[in-house]
CSV table of C-alpha atoms and ligand atoms in Angstrom, one decimal:
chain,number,residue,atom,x,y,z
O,1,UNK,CA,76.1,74.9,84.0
O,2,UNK,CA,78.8,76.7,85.7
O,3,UNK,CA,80.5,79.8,83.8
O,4,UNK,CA,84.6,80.8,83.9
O,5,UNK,CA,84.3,84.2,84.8
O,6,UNK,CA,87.1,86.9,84.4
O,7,UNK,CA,86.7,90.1,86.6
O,8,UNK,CA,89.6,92.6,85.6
O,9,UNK,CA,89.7,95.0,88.1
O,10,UNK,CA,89.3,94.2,92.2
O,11,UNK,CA,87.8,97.7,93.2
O,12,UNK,CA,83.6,97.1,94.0
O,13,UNK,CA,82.6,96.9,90.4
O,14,UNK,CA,84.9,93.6,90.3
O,15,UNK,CA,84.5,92.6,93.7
O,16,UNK,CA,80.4,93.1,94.1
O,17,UNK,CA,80.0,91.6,90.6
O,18,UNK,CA,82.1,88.6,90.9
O,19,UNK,CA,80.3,87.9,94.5
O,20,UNK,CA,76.8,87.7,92.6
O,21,UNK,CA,78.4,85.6,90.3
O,22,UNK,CA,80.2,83.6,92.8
O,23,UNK,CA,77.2,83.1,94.7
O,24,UNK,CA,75.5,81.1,92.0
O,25,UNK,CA,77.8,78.5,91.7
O,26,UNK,CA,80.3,80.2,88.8
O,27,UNK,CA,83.9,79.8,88.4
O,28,UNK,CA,85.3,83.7,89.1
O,29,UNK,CA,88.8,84.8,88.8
O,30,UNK,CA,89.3,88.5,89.7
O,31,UNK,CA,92.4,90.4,88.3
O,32,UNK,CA,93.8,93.3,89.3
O,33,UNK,CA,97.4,95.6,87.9
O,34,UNK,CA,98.1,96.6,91.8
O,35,UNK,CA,99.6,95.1,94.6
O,36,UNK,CA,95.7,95.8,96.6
O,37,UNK,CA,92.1,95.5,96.4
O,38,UNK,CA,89.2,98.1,96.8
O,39,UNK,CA,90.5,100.1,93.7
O,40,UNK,CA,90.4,103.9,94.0
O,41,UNK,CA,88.8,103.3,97.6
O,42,UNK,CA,91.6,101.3,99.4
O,43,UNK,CA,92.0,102.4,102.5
O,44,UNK,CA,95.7,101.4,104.8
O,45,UNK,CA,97.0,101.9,108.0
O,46,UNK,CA,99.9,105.1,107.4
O,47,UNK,CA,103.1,103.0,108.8
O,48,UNK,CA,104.1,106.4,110.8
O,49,UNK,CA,101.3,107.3,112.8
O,50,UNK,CA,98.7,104.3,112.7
O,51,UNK,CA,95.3,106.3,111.0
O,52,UNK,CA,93.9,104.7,108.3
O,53,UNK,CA,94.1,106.6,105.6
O,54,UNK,CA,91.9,107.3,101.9
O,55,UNK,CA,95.1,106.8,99.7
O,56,UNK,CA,93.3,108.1,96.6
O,57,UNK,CA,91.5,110.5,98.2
O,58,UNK,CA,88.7,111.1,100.3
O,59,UNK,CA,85.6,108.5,100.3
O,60,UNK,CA,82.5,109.0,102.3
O,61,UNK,CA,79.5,106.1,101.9
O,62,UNK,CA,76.5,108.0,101.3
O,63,UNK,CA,73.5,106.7,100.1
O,64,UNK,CA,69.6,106.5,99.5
O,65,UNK,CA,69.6,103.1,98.0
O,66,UNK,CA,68.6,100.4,101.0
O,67,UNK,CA,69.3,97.2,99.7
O,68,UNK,CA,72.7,98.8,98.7
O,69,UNK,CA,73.1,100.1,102.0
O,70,UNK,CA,71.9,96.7,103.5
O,71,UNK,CA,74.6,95.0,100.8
O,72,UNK,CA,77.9,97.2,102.7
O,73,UNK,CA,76.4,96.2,105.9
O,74,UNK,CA,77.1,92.1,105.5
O,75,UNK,CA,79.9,92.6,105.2
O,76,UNK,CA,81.3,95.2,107.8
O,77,UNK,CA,80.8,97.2,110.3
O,78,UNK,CA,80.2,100.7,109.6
O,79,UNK,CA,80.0,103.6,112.0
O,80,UNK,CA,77.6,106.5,111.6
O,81,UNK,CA,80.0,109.9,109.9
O,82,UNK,CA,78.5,112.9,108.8
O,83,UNK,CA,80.3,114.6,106.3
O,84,UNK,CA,80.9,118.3,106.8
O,85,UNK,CA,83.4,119.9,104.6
O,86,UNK,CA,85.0,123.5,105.6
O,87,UNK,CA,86.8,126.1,103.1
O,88,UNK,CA,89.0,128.8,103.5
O,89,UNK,CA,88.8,132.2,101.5
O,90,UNK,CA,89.3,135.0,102.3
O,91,UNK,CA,91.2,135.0,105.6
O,92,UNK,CA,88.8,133.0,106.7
O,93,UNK,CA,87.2,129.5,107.0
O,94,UNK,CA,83.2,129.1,105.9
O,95,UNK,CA,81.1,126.2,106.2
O,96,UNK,CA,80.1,124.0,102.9
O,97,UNK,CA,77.6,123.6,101.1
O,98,UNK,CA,77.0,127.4,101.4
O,99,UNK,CA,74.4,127.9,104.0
O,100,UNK,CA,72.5,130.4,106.6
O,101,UNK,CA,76.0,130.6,108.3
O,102,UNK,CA,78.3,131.3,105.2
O,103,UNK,CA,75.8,133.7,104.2
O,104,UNK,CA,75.2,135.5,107.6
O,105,UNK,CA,79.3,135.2,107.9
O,106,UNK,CA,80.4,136.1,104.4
O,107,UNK,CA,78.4,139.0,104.1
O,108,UNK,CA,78.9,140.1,108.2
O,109,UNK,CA,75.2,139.6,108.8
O,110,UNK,CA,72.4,138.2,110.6
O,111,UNK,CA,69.5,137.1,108.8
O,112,UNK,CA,66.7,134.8,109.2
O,113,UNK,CA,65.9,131.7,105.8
O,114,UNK,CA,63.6,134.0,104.1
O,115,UNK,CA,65.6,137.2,104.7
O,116,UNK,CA,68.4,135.2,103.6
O,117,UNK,CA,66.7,133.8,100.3
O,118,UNK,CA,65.5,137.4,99.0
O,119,UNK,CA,68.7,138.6,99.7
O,120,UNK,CA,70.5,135.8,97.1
O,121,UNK,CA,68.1,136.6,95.2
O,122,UNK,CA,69.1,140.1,94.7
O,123,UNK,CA,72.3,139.0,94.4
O,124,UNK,CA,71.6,136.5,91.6
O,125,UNK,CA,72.3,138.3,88.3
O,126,UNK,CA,69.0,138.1,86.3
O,127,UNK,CA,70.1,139.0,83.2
O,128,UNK,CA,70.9,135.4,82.5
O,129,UNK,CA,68.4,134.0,81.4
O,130,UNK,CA,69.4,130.8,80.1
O,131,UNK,CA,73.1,130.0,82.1
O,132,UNK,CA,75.4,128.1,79.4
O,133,UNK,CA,78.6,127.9,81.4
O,134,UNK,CA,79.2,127.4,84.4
O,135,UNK,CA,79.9,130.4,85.8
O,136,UNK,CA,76.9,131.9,84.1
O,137,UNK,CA,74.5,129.1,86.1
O,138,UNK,CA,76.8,130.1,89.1
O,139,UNK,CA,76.3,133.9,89.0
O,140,UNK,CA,72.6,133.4,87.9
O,141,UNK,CA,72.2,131.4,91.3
O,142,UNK,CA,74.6,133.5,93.7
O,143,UNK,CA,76.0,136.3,92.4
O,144,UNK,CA,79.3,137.6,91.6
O,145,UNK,CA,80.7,137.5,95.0
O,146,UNK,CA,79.7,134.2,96.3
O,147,UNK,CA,80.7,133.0,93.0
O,148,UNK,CA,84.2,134.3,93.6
O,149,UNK,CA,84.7,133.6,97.2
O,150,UNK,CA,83.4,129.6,96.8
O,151,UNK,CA,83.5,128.5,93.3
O,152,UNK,CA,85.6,130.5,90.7
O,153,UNK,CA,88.9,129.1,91.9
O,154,UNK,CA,87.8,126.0,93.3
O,155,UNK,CA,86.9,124.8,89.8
O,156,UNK,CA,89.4,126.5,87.5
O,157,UNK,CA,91.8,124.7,90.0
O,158,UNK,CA,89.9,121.2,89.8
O,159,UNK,CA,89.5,120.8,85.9
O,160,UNK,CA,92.4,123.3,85.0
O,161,UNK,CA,89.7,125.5,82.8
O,162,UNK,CA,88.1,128.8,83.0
O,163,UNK,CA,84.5,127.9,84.5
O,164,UNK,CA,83.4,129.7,81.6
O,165,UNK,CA,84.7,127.0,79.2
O,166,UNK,CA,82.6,124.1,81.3
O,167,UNK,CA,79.1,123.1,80.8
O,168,UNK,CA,76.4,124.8,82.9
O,169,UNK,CA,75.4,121.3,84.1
O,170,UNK,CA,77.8,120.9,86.0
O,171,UNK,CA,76.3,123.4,88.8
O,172,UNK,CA,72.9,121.6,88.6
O,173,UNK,CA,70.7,122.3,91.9
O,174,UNK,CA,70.7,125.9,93.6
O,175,UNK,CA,74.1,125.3,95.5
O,176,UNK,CA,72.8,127.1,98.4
O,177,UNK,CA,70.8,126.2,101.4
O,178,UNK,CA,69.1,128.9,103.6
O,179,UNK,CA,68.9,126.8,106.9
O,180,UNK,CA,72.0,125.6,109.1
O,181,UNK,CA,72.1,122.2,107.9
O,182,UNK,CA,76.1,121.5,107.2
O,183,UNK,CA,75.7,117.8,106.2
O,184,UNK,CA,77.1,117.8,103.0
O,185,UNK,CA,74.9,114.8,101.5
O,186,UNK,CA,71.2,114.4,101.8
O,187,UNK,CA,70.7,110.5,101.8
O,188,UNK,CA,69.0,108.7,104.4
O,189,UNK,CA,72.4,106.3,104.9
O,190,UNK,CA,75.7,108.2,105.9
O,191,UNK,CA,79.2,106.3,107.1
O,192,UNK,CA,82.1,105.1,107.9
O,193,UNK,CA,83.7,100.8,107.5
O,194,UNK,CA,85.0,101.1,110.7
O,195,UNK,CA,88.5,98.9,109.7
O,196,UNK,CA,88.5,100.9,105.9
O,197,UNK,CA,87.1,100.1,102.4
O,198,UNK,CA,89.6,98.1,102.1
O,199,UNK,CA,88.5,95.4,104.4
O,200,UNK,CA,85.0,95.8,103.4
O,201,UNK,CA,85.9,94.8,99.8
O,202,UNK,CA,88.1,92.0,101.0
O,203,UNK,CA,84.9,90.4,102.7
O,204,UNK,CA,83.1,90.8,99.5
O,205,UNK,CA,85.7,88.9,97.6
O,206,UNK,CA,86.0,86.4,100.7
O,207,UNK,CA,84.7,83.2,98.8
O,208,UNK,CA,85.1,79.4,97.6
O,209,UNK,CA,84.4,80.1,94.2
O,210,UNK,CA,86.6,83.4,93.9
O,211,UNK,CA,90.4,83.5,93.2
O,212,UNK,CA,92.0,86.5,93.3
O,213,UNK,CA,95.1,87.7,91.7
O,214,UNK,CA,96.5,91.1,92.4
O,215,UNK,CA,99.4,92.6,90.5
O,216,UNK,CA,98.2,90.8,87.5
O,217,UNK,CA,97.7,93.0,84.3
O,218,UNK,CA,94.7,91.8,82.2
O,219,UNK,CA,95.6,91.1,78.7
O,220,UNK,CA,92.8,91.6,75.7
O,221,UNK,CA,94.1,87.9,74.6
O,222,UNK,CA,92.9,86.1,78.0
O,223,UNK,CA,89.2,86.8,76.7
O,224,UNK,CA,89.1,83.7,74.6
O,225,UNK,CA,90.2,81.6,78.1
O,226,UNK,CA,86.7,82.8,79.7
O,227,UNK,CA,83.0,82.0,78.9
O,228,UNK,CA,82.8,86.0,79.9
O,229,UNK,CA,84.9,89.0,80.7
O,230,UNK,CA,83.9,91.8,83.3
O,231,UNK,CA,85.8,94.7,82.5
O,232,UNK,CA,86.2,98.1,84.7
O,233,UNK,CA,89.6,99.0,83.7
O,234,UNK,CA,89.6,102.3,81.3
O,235,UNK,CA,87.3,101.6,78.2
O,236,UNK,CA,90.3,103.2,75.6
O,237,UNK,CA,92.7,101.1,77.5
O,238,UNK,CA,91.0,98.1,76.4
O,239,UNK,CA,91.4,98.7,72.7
O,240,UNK,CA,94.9,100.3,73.6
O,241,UNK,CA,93.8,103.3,72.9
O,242,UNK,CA,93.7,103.2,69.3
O,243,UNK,CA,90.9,105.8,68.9
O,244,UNK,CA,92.9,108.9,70.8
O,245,UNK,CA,92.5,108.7,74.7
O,246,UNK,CA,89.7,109.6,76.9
O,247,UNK,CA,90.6,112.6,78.9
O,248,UNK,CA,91.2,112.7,82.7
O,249,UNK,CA,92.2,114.9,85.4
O,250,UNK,CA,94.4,113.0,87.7
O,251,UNK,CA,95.6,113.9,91.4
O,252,UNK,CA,98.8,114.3,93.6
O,253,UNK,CA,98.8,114.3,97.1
O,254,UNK,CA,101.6,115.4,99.2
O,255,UNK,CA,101.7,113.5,102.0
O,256,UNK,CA,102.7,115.7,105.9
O,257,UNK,CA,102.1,114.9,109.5
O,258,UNK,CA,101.0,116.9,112.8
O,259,UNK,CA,101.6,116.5,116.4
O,260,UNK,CA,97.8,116.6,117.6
O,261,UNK,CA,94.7,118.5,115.5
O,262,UNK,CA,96.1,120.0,112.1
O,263,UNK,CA,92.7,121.7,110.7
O,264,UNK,CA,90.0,120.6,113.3
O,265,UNK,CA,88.5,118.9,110.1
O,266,UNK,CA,88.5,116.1,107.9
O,267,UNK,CA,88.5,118.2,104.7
O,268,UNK,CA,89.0,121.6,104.3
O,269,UNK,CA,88.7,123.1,100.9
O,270,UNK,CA,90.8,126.2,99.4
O,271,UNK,CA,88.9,128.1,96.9
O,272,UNK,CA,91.2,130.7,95.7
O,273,UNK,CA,93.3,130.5,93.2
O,274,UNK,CA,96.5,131.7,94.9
O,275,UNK,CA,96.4,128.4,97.0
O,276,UNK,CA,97.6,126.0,94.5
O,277,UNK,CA,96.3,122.7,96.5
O,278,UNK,CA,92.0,122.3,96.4
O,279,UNK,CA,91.8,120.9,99.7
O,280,UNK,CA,94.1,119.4,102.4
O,281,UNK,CA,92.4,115.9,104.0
O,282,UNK,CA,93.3,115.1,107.7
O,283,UNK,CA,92.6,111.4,107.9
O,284,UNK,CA,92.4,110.9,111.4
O,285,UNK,CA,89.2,113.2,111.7
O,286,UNK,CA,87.4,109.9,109.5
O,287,UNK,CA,87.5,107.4,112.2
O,288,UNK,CA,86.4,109.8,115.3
O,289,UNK,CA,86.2,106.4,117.2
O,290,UNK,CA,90.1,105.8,117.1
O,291,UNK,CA,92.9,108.1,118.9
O,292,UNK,CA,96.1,108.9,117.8
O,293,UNK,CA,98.1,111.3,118.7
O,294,UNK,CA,100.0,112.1,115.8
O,295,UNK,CA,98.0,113.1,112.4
O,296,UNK,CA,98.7,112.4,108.9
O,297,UNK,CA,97.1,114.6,105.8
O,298,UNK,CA,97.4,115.3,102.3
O,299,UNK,CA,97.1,118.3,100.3
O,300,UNK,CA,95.5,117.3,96.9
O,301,UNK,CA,96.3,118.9,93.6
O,302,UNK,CA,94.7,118.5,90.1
O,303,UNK,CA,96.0,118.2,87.0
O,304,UNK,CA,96.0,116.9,83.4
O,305,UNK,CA,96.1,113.3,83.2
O,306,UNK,CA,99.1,111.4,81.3
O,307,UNK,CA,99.2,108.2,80.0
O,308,UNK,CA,101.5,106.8,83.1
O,309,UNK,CA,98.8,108.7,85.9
O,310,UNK,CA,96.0,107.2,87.7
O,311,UNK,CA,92.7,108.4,86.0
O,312,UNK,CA,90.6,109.8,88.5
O,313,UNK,CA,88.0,112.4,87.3
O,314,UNK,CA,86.8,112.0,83.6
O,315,UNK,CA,86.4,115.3,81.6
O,316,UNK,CA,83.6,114.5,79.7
O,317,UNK,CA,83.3,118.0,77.2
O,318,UNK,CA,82.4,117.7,73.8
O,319,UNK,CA,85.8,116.4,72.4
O,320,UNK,CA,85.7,113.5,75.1
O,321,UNK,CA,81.6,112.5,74.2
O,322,UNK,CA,82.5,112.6,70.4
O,323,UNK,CA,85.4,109.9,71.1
O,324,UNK,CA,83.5,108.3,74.1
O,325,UNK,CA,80.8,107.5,71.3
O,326,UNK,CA,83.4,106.0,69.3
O,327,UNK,CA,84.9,103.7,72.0
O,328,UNK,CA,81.0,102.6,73.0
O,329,UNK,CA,80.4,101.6,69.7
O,330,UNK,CA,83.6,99.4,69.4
O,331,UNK,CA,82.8,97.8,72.9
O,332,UNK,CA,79.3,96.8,71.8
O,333,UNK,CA,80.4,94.3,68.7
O,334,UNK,CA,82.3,92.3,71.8
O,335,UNK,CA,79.7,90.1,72.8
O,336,UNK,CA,81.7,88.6,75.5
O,337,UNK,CA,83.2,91.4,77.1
O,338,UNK,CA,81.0,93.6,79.3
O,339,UNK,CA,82.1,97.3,80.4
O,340,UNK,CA,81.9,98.2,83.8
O,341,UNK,CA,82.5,100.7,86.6
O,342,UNK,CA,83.6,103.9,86.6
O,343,UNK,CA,86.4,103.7,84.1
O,344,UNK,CA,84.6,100.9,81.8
O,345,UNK,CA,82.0,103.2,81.4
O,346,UNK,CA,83.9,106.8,81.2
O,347,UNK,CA,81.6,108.4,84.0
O,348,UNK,CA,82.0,109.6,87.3
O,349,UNK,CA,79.9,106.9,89.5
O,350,UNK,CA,79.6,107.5,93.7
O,351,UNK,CA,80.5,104.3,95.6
O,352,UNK,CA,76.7,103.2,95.9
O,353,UNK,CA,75.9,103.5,91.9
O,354,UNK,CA,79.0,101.2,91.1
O,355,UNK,CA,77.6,98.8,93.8
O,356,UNK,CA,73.6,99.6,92.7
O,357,UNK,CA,75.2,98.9,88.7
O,358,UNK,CA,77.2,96.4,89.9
O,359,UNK,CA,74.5,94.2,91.5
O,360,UNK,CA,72.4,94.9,88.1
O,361,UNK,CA,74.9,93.6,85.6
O,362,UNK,CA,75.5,90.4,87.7
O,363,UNK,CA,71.5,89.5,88.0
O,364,UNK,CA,71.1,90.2,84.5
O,365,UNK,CA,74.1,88.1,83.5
O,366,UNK,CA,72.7,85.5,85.4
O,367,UNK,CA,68.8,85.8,83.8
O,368,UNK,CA,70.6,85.1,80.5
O,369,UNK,CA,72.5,82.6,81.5
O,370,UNK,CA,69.5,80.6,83.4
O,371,UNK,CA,67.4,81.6,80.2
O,372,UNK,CA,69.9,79.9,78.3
O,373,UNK,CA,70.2,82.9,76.1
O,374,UNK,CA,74.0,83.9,74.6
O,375,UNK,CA,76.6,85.6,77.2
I,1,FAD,P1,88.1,101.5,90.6
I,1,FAD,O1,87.9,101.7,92.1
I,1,FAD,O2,88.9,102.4,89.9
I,1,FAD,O3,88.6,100.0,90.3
I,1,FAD,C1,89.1,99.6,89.1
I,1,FAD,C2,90.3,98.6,89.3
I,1,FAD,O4,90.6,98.1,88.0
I,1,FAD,C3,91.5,99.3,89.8
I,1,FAD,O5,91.9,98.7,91.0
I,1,FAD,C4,92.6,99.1,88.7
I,1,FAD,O6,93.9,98.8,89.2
I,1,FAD,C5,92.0,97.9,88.0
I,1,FAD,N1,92.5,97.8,86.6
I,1,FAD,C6,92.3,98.8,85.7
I,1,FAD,N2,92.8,98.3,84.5
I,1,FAD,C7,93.3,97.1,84.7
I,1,FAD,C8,93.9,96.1,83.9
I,1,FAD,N3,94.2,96.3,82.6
I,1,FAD,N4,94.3,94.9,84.4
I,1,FAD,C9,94.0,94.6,85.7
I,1,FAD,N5,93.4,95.5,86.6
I,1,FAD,C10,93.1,96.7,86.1
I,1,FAD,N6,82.4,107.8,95.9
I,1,FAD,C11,81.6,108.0,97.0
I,1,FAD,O7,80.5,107.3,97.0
I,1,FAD,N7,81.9,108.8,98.0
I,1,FAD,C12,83.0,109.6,98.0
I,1,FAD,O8,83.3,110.4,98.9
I,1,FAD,C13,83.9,109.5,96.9
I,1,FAD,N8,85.0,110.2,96.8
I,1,FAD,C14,85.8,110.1,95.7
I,1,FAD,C15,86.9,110.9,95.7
I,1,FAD,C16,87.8,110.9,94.6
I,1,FAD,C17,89.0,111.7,94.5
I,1,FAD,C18,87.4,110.0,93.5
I,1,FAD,C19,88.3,110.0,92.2
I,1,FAD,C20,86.3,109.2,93.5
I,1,FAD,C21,85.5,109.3,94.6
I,1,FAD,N9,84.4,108.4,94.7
I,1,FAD,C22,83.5,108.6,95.8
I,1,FAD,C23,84.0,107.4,93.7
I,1,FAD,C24,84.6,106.0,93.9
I,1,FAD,O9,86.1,106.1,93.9
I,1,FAD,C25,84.2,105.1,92.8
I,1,FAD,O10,82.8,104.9,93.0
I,1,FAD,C26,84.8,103.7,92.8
I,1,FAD,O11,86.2,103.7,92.9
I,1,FAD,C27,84.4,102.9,91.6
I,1,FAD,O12,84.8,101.6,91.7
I,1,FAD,P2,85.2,100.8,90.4
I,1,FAD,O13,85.4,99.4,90.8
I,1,FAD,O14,84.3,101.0,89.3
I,1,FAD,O15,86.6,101.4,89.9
């Protein structure tokens, strides 16, 4: 029998899961507090110079996960994009992640990989033996000086806290590779929606059984109206935060245009700390395929999140787990209300693990209900 379905939120947690559920015949109404889809990926067309632009922030599509990649691909075109990010310290500007040219730059030299790796090595300082902080898993894998030059400021900027006050997990992998390879991701699928995320999600939510209502604020009372509710609006907003709120860092972006190139780039990071922007993004350099002669970029700052911000970037340290616990254990005695997406869940989630999760929760929804079991 056919289901009303609630979807609050119209980024691709909404949109993907409300498709599924579409799809099989349900009745889906998608919600969402702005005046757009696509969530934190909408893309739009800057009125002054014509480039489409990231509006909350940059977004690449990157992934190893085919059917995912297979999923994008109904319902768009996208073109092929490499990322490659650039940084500036120093005076001058290095190539990201740090590799055989940084190295060979950074330290005014010319060696081969395995030169290269014995040289980090000796860099590396070894007297670490189990890395608890960041910066003690940074200068256990690079050294002081890399450390400095590349990561130091980069992160005390982004999370507004000494690297030495965050976890050592967040510098998981050896952030180094001693080859030339400047592609900052290493899945097998890499691009670009040619017209924007926006228009991607738009074909997504493009269907009979879907209405969609956009400056609409969910309300927790609407939950009896529904058979189910698909929440990925922030998990403490949900219970109105009556536990404390979940820490975020949030961003500004000051917006500036160029006649012609501006950076040659489309990101370019800042790593030091006297550079009070992370990175400046110049849109145009996204869609290669397009020309415009003017440019449009943003330089991006971080900072603490308040209650009237967009959330971007959760914090997850201990104070934010002990609460998070709290919140998950609330949201589990709602049997009708299912958490999702990035801020349902309290986690930082790539594009392609929203859509992977997203696709998940609807086929599992959809076993219970063809089960007959409770939803
Ligand atoms: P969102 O996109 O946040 O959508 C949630 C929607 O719910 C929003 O539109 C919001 O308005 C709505 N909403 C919330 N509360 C309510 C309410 N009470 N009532 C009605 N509506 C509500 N991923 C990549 O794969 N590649 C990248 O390069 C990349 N870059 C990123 C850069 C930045 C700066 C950030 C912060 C994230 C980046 N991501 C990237 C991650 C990407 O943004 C997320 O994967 C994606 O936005 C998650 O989608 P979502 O639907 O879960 O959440």
């Amino acid at each position: 029998m056919s289901k009303e379905l609630l979807l609050v939120g119209a980024g691709f947690s909404g949109a993907v899961i409300g498709r599924e559920l579409a799809e099989a015949g349900h009745k889906v109404t998608v919600v969402d507090a702005r005046s757009h889809i696509a969530g934190n990926c909408h893309t739009e067309r800057d009125a002054e110079t014509g480039v489409m632009v990231h509006v909350y922030g940059p977004h690449i599509f990157h992934t190893d996960d085919q059917e995912v990649w297979e999923y994008v691909n109904r319902f768009t075109t996208f073109k092929p994009y490499v990322n490659r990010v650039k940084t500036t310290s120093k005076g001058q500007v290095f190539s990201l992640p740090i590799n055989l040219h940084t190295i060979n730059q950074f330290f005014d030299k010319t060696m081969r990989p395995d030169e290269a790796r014995e040289f980090i090595e000796a860099q590396a300082d070894t007297s670490i033996e189990d890395p608890q902080t960041f910066e003690e898993q940074a200068l256990r894998f690079v050294g002081r000086d890399l450390y400095e030059a590349f990561f130091k400021g980069y992160t005390q900027k982004q999370w507004g806290c000494h690297p030495s006050k965050l976890p050592a997990s967040i510098l998981k992998r050896l952030p180094v590779r001693f080859n030339y390879n400047d592609n900052y991701f290493f899945h097998r699928f890499q691009g670009m929606p040619e017209e924007g995320y926006t228009k991607l999600v738009e074909g997504i939510l493009d269907h009979p059984n879907i209405s969609l209502h956009l400056n609409t604020r969910f309300e927790r009372e609407q939950v009896d109206e529904y058979d189910h509710v698909f929440y990925s609006g922030p998990l403490d907003g949900f219970f109105d935060n009556d536990l404390g709120r979940l820490g975020y860092r949030t961003l500004d972006f000051e917006r500036f245009t160029y006649k012609g190139d501006y950076q040659g780039c489309a990101v370019m990071n800042y790593g030091e700390e006297s550079v009070p922007y992370t990175r400046i993004t110049e849109h145009k350099h996204f869609s290669p395929w397009e020309e415009h002669e003017g440019s449009v970029c943003y330089r991006e700052y971080s900072r603490a999140c308040e209650p009237e911000d967009v959330p971007y970037y959760p914090i997850r340290l201990v104070d934010e787990k002990a609460l998070l616990a709290k919140y998950v254990e609330k949201a589990r005695q709602l049997d009708k209300v299912t958490f999702v997406g990035r801020l349902g869940t309290y986690r930082y989630l790539d594009m392609d693990v929203t859509i992977r999760e997203a696709l998940d929760t609807a086929r599992g929804f959809l076993d219970r209900v063809e089960n007959s079991e409770p939803v």
